[in-house]
Coordinates of C-alpha atoms and ligand atoms in Angstrom, one line a residue:
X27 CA 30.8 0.5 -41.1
X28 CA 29.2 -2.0 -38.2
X29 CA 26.9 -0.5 -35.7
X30 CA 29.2 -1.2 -32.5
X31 CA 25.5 -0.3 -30.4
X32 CA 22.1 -1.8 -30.0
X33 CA 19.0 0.3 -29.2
X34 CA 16.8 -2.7 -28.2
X35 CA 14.0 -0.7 -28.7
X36 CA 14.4 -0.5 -32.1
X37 CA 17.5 -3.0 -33.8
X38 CA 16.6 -6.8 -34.9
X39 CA 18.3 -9.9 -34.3
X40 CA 19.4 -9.4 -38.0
X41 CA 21.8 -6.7 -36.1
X42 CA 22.8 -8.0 -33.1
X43 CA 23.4 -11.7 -34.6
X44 CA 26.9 -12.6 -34.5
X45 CA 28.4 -9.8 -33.1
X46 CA 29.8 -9.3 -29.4
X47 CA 28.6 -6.5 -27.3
X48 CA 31.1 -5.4 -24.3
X49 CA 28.1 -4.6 -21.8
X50 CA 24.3 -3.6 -21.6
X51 CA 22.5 -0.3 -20.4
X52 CA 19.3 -0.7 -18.4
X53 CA 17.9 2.9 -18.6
X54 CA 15.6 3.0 -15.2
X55 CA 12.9 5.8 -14.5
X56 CA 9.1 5.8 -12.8
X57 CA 6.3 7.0 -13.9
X58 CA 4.6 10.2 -11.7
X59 CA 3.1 13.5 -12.0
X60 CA 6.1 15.8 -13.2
X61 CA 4.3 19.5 -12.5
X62 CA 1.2 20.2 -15.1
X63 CA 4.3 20.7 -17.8
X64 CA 5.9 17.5 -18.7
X65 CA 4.9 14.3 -19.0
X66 CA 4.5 11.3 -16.4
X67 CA 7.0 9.3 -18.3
X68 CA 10.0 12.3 -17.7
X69 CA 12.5 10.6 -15.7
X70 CA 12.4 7.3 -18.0
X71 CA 12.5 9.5 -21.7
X72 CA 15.3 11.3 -20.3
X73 CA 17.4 8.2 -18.7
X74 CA 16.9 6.3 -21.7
X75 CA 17.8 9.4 -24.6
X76 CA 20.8 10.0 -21.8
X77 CA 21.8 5.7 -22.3
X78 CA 21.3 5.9 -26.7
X79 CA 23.9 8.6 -26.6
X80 CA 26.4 7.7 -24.2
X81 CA 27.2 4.2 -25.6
X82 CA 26.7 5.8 -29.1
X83 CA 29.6 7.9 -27.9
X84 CA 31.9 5.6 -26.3
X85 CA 31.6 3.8 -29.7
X86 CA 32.7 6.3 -31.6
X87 CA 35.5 7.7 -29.4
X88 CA 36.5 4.9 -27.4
X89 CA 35.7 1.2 -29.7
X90 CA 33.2 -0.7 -27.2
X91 CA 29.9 -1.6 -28.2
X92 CA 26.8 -1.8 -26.1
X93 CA 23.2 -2.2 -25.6
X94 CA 20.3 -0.3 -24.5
X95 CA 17.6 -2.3 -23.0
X96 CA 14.1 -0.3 -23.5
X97 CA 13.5 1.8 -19.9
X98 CA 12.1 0.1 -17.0
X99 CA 9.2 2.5 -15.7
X100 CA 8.2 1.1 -12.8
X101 CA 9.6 3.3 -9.7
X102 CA 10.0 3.5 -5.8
X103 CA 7.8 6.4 -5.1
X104 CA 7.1 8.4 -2.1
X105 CA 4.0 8.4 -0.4
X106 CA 1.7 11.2 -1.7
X107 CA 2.4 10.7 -5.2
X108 CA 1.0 7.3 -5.5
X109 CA -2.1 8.9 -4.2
X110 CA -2.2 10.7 -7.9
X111 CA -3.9 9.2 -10.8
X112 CA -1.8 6.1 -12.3
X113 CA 1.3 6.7 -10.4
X114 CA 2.4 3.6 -9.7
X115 CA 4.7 2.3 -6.3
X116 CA 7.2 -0.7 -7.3
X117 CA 8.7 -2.1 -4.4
X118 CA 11.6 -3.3 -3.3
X119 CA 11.3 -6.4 -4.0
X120 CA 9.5 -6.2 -7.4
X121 CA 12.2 -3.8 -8.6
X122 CA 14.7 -6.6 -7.1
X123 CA 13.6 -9.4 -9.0
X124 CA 13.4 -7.6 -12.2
X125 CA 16.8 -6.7 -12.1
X126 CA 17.9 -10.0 -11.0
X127 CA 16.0 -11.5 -14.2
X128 CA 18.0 -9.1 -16.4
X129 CA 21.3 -10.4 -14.6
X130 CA 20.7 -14.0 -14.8
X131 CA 19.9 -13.7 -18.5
X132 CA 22.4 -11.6 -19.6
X133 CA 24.7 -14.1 -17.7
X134 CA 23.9 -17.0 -19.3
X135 CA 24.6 -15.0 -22.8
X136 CA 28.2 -14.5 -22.0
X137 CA 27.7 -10.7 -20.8
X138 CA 29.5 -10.0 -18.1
X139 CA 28.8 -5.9 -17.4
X140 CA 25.7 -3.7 -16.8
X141 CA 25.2 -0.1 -15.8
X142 CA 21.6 1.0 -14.6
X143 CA 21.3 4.2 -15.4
X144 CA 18.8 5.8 -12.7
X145 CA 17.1 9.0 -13.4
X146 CA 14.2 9.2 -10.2
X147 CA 15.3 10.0 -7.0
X148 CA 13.5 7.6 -5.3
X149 CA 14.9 4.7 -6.6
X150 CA 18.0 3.2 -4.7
X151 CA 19.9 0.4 -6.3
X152 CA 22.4 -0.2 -3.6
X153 CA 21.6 -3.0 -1.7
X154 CA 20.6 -5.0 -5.3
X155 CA 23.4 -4.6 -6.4
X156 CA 26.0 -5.5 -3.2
X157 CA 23.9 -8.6 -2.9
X158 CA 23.9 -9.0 -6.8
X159 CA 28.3 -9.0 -6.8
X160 CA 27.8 -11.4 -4.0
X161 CA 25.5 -14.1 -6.0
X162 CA 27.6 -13.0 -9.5
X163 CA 31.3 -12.6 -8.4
X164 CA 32.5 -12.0 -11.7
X165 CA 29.6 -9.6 -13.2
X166 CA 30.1 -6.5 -12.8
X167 CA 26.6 -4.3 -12.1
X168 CA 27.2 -0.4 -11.7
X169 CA 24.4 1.8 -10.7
X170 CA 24.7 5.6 -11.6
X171 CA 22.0 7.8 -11.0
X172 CA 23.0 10.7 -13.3
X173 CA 21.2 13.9 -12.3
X174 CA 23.5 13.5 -9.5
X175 CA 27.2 13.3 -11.6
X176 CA 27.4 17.0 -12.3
X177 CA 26.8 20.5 -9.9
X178 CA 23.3 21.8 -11.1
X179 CA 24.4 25.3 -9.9
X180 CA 26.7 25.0 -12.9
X181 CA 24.0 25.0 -16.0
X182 CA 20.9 26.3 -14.3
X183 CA 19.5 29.4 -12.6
X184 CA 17.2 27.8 -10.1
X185 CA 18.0 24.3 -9.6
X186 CA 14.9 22.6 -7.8
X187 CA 14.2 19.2 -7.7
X188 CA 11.8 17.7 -9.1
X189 CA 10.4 18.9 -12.7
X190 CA 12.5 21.7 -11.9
X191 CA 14.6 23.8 -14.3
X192 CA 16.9 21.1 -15.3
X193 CA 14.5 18.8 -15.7
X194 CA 12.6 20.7 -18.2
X195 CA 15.1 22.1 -19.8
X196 CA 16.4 18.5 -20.7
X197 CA 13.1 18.2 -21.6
X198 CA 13.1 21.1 -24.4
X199 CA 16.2 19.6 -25.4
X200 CA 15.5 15.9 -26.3
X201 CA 11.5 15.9 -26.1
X202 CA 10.6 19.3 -26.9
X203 CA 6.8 18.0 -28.8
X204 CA 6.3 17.0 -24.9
X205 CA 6.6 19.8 -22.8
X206 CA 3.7 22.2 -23.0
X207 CA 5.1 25.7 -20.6
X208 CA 2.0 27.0 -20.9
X209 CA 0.4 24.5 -18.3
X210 CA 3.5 25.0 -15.8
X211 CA 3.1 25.5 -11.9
X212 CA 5.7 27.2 -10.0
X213 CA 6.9 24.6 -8.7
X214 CA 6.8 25.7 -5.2
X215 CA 8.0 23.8 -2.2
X216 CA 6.3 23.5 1.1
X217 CA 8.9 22.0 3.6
X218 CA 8.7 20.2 6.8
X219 CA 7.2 22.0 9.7
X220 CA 9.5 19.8 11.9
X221 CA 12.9 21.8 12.3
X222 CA 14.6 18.7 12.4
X223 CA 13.2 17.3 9.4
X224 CA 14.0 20.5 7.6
X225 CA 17.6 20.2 8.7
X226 CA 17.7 16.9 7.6
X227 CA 19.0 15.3 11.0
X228 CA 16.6 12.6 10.2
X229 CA 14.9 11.4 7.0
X230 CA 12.1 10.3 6.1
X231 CA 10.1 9.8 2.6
X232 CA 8.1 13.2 1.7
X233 CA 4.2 13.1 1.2
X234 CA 4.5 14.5 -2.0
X235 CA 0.6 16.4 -2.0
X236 CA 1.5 18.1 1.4
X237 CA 4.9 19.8 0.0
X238 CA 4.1 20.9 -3.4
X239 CA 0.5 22.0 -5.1
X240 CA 1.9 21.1 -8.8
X241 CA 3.8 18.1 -7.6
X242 CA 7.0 20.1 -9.1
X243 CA 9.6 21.1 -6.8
X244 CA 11.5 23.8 -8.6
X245 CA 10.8 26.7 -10.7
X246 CA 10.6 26.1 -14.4
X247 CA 10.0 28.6 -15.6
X248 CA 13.8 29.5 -16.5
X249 CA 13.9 26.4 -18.3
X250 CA 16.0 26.6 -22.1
X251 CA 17.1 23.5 -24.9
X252 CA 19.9 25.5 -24.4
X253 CA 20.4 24.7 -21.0
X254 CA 19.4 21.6 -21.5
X255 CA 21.8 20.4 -24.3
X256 CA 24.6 21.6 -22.5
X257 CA 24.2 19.7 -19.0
X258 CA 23.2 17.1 -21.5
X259 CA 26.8 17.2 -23.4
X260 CA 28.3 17.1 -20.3
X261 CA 26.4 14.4 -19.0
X262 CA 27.0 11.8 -21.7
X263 CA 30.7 12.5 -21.9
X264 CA 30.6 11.4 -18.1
X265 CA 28.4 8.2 -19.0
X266 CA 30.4 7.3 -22.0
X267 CA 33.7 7.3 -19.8
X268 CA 32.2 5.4 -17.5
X269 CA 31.2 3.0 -19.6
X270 CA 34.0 2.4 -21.3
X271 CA 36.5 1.9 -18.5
X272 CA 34.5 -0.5 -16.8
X273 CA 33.8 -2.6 -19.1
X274 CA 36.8 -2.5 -20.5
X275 CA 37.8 -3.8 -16.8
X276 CA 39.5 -0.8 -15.8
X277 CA 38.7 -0.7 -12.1
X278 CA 41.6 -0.9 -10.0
X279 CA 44.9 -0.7 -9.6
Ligands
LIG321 ZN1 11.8 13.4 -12.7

């Protein structure tokens, strides 16, 4: 049977040649201290295993084919972290003109669909992308960050934040050779001494090093594959849908 999907990390051109893919994945992460547990790389391993199976899913169940572009690494970080060793700050604008690069090219090759898929909170694709329909009326960019699609209360015990319980336990699911529980912090959050900081009237990016010892916000120590596979399942059938109805151009009405 043909591969309908391209992992771009890993396919040739003696796959992709000749055939037509409906749109491309652009897994998007950061590298940054995750707690002493997992690895710096966590939010881009997991956006990217998230990407492989989603489109290999809406293959199978739904007949459109799409690429996986290896996962960009290079995150909007908050303050404190990029005080820590190797975490590195992309801004704005560096993150901007990647992504326009990726449209432009993709363009020119007849595609006319791409999904980031987000997995770092501090990332915010927004903007890009509004001024990215208005330079490209008829390519389609949707941005989905996708530890926000489903209730965490759902599939965890103590959801946190940030190498938290889902985290990890996505972790132990997909990357199970990385995570090393024997190293983990608590996870414990300091929050704002300013009341209305805390109540989130206002906002304002965190100084990572003043509201958490371990960097990890979130208790993992609850963490289980188990847990982890099924938020996972759930996940890609959300992704997969998505993917599939829009670029199959199901959008409105
Ligand atoms: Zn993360």
């Amino acid at each position: 049977m043909e591969p309908k999907t391209a992992n771009l990390s890993t396919c040739s051109y003696g796959d992709t040649k000749g055939r037509i893919y409906d749109y491309a994945v652009l897994p998007w992460g950061a590298l940054e201290p995750h707690n002493y547990h997992l690895p710096y790389a966590t939010d881009v391993l997991l956006s990217h295993a998230l990407s492989l199976e989603a489109v290999e899913k809406a293959a199978d169940d739904w007949n459109v084919s799409g690429g996986v572009f290896p996962p960009v690494w290079l995150g909007s970080q908050n303050p404190g972290q990029w005080d820590l060793p190797f975490c590195i700050h992309a801004r704005y604008e560096t993150q901007k003109a990647l992504l326009g690069d990726v449209v432009a090219s993709l363009y020119r090759q007849g595609f006319r669909c791409l999904f980031i898929v987000n997995g770092h909170g501090g990332n915010s694709f927004k903007n890009m992308v509004r001024d990215l329909a208005f330079d490209y009326p008829d390519f389609t960019v949707v941005a989905v960050s996708w530890f926000t699609i489903l209730p965490h209360d759902d599939y965890f015990e103590e959801p946190g934040e940030h190498a938290d319980e889902m985290e990890t336990s996505l972790m132990m699911h997909y990357h199970p050779e990385h995570v090393r529980m024997e190293m983990a912090g608590e996870g414990r959050e300091k929050p704002f001494a300013a009341r209305s900081l805390k109540e989130k009237v206002g906002w304002m990016p965190r100084n990572w090093t003043k509201i958490s010892d371990d960097t990890g916000v979130g208790n993992p120590m609850k963490s289980s594959a188990e847990k982890g596979k099924r938020y996972a399942g759930d996940l890609v059938a959300k992704l997969s849908l998505l993917f599939t109805e829009v670029a199959k151009g199901d959008i409105y009405i």
